[in-house]
mmCIF file of C-alpha atoms in Angstrom:
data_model
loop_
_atom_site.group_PDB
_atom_site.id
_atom_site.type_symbol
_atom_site.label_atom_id
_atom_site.label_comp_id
_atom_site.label_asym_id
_atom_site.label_seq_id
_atom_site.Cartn_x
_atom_site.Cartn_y
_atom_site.Cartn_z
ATOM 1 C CA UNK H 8 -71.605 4.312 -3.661
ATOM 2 C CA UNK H 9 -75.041 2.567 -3.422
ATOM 3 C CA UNK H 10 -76.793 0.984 -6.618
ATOM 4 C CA UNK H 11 -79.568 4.174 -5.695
ATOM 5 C CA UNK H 12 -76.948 6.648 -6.432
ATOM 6 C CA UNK H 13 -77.857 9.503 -8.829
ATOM 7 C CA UNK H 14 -74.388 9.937 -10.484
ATOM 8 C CA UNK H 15 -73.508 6.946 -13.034
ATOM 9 C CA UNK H 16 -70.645 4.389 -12.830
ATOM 10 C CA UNK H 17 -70.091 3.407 -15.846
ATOM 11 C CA UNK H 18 -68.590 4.329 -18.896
ATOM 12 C CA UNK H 19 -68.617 3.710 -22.805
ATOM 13 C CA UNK H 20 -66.163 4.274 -24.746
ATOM 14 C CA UNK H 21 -66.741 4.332 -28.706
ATOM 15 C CA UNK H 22 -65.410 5.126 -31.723
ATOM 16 C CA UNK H 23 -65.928 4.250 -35.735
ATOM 17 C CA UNK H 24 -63.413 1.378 -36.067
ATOM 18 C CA UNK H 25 -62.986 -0.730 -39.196
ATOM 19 C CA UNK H 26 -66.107 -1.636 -41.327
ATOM 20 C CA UNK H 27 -63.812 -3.785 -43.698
ATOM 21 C CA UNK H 28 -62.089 -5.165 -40.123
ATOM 22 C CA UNK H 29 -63.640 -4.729 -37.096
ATOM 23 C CA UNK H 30 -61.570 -6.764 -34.620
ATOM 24 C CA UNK H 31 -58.167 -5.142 -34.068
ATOM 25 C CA UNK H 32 -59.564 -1.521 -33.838
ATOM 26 C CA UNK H 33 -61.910 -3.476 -30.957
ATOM 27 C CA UNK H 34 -58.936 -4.895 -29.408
ATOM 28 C CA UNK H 35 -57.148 -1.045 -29.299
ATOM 29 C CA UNK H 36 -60.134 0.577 -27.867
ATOM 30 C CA UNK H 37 -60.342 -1.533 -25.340
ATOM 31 C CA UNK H 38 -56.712 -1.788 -24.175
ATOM 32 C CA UNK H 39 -57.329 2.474 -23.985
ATOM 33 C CA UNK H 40 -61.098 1.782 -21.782
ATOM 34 C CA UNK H 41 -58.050 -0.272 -19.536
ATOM 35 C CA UNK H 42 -56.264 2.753 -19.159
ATOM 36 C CA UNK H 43 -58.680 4.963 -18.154
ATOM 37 C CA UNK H 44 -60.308 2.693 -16.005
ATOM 38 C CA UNK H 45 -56.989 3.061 -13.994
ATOM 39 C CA UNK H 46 -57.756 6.738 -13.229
ATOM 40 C CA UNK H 47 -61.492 5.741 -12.267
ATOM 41 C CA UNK H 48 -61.667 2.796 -9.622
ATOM 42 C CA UNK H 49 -64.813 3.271 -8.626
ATOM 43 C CA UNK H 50 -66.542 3.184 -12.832
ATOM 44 C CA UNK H 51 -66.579 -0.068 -14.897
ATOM 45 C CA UNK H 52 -65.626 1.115 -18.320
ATOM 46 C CA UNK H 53 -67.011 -0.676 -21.596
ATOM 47 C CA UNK H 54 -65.770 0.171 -24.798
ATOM 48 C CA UNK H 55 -67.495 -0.633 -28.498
ATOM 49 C CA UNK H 56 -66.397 0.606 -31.949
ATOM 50 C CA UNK H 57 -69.795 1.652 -34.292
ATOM 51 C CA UNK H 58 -68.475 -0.600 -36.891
ATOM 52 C CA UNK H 59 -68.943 -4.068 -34.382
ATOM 53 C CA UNK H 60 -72.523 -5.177 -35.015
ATOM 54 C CA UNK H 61 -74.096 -4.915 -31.466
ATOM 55 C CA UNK H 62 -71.390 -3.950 -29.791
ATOM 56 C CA UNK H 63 -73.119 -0.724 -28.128
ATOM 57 C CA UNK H 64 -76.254 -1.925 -28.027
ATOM 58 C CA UNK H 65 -75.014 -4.713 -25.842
ATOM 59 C CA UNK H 66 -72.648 -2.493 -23.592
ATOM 60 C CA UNK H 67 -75.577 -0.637 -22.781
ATOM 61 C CA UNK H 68 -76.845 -2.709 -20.246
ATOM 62 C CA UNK H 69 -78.925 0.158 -18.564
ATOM 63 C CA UNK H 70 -79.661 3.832 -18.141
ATOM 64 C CA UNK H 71 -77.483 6.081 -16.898
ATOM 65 C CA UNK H 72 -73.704 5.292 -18.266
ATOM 66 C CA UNK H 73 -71.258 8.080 -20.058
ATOM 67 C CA UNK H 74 -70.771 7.306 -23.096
ATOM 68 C CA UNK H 75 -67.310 9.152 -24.163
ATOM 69 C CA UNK H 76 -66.958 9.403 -27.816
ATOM 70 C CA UNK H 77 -63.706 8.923 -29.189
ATOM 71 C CA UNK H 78 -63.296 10.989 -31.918
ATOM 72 C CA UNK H 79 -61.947 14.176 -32.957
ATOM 73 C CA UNK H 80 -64.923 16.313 -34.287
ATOM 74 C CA UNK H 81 -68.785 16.739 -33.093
ATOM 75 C CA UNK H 82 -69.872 15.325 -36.758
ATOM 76 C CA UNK H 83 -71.554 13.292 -38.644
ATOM 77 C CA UNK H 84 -70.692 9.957 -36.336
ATOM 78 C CA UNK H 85 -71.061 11.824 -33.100
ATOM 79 C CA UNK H 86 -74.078 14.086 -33.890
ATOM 80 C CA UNK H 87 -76.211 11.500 -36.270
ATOM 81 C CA UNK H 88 -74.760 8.101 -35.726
ATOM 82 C CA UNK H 89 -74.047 7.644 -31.985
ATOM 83 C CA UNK H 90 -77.317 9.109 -31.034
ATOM 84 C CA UNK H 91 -79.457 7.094 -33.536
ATOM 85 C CA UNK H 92 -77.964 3.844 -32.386
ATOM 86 C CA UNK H 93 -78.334 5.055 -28.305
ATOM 87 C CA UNK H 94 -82.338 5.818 -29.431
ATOM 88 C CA UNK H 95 -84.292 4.418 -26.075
ATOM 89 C CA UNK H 96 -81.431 4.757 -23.676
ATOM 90 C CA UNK H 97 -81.073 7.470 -20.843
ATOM 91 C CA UNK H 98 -77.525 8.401 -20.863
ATOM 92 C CA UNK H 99 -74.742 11.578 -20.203
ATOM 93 C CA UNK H 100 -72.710 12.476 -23.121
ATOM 94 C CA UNK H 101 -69.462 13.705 -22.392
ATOM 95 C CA UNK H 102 -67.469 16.250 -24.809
ATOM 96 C CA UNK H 103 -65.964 14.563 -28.375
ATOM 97 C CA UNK H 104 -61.753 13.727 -26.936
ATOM 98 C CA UNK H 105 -60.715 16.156 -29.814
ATOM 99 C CA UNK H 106 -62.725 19.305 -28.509
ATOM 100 C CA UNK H 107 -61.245 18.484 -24.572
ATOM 101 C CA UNK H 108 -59.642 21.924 -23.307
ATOM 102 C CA UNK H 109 -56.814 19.812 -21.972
ATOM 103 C CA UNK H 110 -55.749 18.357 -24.987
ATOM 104 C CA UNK H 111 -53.484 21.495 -26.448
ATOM 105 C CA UNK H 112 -51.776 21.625 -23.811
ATOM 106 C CA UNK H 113 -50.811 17.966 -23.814
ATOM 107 C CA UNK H 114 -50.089 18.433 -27.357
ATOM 108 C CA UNK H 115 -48.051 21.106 -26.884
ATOM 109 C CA UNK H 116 -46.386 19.372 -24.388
ATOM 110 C CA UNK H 117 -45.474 16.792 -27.112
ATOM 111 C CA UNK H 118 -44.328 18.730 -29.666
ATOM 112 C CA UNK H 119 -41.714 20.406 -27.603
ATOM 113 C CA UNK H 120 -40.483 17.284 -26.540
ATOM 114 C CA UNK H 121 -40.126 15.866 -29.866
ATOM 115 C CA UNK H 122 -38.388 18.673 -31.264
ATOM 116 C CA UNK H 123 -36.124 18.599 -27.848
ATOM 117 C CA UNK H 124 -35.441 14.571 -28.877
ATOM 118 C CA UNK H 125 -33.974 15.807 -32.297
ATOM 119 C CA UNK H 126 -32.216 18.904 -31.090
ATOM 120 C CA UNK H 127 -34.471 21.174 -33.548
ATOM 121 C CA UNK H 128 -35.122 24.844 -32.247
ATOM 122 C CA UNK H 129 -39.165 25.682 -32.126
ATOM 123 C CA UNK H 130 -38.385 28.084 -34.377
ATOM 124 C CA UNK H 131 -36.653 26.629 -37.355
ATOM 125 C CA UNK H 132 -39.488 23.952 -37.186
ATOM 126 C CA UNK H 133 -42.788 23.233 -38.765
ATOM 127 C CA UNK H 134 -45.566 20.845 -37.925
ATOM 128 C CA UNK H 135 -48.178 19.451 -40.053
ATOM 129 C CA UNK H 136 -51.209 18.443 -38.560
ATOM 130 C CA UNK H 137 -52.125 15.534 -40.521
ATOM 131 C CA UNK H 138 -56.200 15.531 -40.119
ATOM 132 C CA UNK H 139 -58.972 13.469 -41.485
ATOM 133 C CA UNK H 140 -61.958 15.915 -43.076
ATOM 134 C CA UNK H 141 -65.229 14.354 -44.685
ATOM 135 C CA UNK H 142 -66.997 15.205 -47.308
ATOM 136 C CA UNK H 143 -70.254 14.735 -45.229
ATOM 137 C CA UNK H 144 -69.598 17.883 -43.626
ATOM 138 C CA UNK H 145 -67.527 20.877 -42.574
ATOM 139 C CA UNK H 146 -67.163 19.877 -38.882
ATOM 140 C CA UNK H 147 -64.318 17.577 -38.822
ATOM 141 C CA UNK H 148 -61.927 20.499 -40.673
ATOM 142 C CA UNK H 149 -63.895 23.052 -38.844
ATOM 143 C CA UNK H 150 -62.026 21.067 -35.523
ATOM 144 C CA UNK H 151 -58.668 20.693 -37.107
ATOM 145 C CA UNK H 152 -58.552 23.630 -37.606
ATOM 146 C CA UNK H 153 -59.567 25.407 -34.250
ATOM 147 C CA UNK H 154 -56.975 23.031 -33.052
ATOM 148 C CA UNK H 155 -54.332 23.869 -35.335
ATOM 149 C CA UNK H 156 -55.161 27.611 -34.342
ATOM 150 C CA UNK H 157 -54.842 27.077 -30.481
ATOM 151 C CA UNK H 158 -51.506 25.269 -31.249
ATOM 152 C CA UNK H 159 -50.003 28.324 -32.930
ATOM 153 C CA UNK H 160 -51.066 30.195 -30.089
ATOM 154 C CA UNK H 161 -49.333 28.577 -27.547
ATOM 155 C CA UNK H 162 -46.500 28.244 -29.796
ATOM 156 C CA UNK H 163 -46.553 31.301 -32.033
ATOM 157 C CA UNK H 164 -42.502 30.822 -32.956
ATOM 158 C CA UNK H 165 -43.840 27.067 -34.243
ATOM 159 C CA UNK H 166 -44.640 27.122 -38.169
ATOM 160 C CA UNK H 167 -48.037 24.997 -38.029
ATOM 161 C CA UNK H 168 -50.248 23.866 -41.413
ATOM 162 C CA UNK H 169 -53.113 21.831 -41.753
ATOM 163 C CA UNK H 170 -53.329 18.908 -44.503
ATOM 164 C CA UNK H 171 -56.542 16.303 -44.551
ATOM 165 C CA UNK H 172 -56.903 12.786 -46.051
ATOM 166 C CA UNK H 173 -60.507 13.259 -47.292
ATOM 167 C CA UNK H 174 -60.422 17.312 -48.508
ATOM 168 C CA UNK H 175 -58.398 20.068 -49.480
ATOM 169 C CA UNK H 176 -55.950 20.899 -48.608
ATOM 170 C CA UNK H 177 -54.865 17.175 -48.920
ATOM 171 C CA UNK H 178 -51.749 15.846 -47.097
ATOM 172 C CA UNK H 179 -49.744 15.669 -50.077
ATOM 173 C CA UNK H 180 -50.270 19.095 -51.245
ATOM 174 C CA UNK H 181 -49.309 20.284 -47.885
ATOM 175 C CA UNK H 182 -46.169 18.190 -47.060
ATOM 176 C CA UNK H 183 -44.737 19.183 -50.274
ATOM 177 C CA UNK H 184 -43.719 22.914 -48.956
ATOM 178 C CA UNK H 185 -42.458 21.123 -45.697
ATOM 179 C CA UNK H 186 -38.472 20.974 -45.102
ATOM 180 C CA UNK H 187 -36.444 18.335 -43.678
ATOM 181 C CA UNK H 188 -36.817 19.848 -39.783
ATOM 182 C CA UNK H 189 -40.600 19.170 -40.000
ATOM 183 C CA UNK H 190 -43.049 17.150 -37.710
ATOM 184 C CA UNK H 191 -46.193 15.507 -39.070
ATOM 185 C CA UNK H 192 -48.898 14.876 -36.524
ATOM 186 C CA UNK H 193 -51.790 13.111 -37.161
ATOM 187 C CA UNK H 194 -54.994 14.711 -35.492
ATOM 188 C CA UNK H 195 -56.666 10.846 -35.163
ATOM 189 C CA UNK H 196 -58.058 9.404 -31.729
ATOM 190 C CA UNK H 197 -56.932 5.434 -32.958
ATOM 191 C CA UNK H 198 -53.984 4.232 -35.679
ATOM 192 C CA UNK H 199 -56.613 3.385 -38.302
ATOM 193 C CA UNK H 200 -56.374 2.427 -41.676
ATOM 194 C CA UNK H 201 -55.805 6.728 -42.742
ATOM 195 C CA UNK H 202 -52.958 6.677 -40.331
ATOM 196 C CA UNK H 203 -51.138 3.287 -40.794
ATOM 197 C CA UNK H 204 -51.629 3.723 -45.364
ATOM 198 C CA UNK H 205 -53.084 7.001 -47.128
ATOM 199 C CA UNK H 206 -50.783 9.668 -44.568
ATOM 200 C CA UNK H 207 -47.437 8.065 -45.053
ATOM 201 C CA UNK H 208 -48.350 7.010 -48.348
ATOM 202 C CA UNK H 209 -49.036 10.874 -48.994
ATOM 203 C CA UNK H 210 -45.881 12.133 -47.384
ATOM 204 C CA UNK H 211 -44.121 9.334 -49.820
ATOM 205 C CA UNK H 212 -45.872 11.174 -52.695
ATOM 206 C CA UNK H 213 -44.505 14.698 -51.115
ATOM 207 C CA UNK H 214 -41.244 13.755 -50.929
ATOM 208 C CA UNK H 215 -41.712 14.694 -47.190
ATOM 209 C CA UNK H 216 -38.218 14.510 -45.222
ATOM 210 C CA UNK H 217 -39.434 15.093 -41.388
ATOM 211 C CA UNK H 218 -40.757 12.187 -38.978
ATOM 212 C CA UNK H 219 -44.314 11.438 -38.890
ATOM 213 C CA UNK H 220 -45.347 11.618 -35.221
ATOM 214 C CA UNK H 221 -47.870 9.177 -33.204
ATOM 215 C CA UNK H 222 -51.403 10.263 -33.633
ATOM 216 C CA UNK H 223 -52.969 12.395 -30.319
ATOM 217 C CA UNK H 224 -54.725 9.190 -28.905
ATOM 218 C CA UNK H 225 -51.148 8.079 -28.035
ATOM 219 C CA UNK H 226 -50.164 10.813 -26.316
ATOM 220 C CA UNK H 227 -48.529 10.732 -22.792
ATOM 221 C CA UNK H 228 -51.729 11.917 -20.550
ATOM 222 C CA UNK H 229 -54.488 10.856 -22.754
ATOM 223 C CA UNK H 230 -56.081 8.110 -20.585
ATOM 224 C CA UNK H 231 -56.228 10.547 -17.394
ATOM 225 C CA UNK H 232 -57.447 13.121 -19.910
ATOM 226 C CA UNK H 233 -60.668 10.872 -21.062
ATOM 227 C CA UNK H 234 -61.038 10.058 -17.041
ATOM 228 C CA UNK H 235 -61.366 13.526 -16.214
ATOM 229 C CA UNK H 236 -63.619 13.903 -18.977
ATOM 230 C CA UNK H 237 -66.005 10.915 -18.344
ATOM 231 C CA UNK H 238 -66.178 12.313 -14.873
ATOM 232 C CA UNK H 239 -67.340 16.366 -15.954
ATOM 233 C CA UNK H 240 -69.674 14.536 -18.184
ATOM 234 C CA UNK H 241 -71.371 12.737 -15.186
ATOM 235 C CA UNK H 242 -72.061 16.002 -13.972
ATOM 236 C CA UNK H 243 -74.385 16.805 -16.475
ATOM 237 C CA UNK H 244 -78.279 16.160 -17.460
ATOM 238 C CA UNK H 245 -79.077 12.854 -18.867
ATOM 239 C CA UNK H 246 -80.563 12.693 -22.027
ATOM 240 C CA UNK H 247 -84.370 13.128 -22.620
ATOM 241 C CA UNK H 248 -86.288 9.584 -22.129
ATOM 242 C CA UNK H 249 -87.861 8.050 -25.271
ATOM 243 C CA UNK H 250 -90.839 9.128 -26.205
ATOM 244 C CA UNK H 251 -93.928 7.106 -25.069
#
């Protein structure tokens, strides 16, 4: 591939990260830009969280890259944020990792083998997909649920509700009509502060009895997921150049 070549080599990872902490959530993204740089030998792939001051600005060395947004909505971050702070740059966006086609399937793939682990029949199970909403906006619930409804279509024996950390229905409120076979799965890209405090700290308050899963990010698949991803997306138009 010579430095003239039309299609772009490399790709950005991003995601919020920590405002209060912005090292470890750093550290994470870029152990994950590791593992998807394994499915793409021939990209160099950057990562930066929003919440590191620079951090994009200086991954964006020149024109041209991917940048592959790590989150689980097209919101507020992804449609206002990510753009504003890319403002000058020429660059291919490829699709949110919570809206990828692919990743219900993986999910799916998941459940059933967590429920296999613990000998608990699809049927006489329930998941909770743990989510984060916003109060910005109806996007981020608006995708949790989408997902939530492709999930009970490939697994229409599965009992499947939605709680969220920032909106009704919260966590809590939902966990508390859970039983003891029950799965809670957090619909989050990266084990942030939601994940690691406020969900288990809500399924305390529930009285929940089931295992709270790894969030989606973790799944088995994910980094060859965001490679196939980054690669579609170089497909595409770049965006328009700043105006003069």
């Amino acid at each position: 591939m010579t430095a003239h070549s039309a299609r772009p080599r490399i790709a950005i990872l991003t995601s919020h990260g920590q405002p209060s902490a912005p090292p470890p959530p750093e550290i994470h993204l870029a152990a994950v830009a590791a593992a998807v740089q394994d499915h793409l030998p021939d990209w160099e792939v950057r990562s930066a969280t929003l919440s590191s001051k620079g951090f994009l600005e200086a991954a964006m060395r020149e024109d041209g890259a991917v940048i592959y947004p790590f989150f689980m909505a097209r919101g507020w971050f992804t449609g206002k944020v990510l753009p504003g702070r890319l403002k000058g740059w020429r660059y291919r966006m490829a699709t949110p990792f919570g809206l990828d086609p692919a990743l219900p399937a993986l999910t799916v793939a998941a459940i059933r083998s967590a429920l296999h682990a613990r000998g608990w029949k699809v049927a006489e199970s329930e998941v909770l997909l743990a989510a984060h909403g916003s109060a910005r906006g109806p996007k981020a619930a608006e995708a949790a649920e989408a997902f939530a409804s492709t999930l009970r279509a490939q697994m229409p024996e599965l009992r499947l509700t939605t709680g969220f950390v920032e909106e009704t229905p919260f966590v809590a409120e939902a966990a508390r009509n859970c039983g003891a076979q029950s799965l809670c799965l957090p619909f989050f890209a990266q084990t942030g502060a939601h994940v690691r405090e406020d969900i288990p700290a809500a399924l305390a308050e529930a009285g929940f009895e089931g295992d709270l899963l790894p969030v989606l990010g973790a799944l088995p698949g994910v980094a060859k997921l965001m490679a196939d991803a980054i690669e579609r997306a170089a497909e595409t138009e770049l965006s328009s150049p700043p105006a003069a």
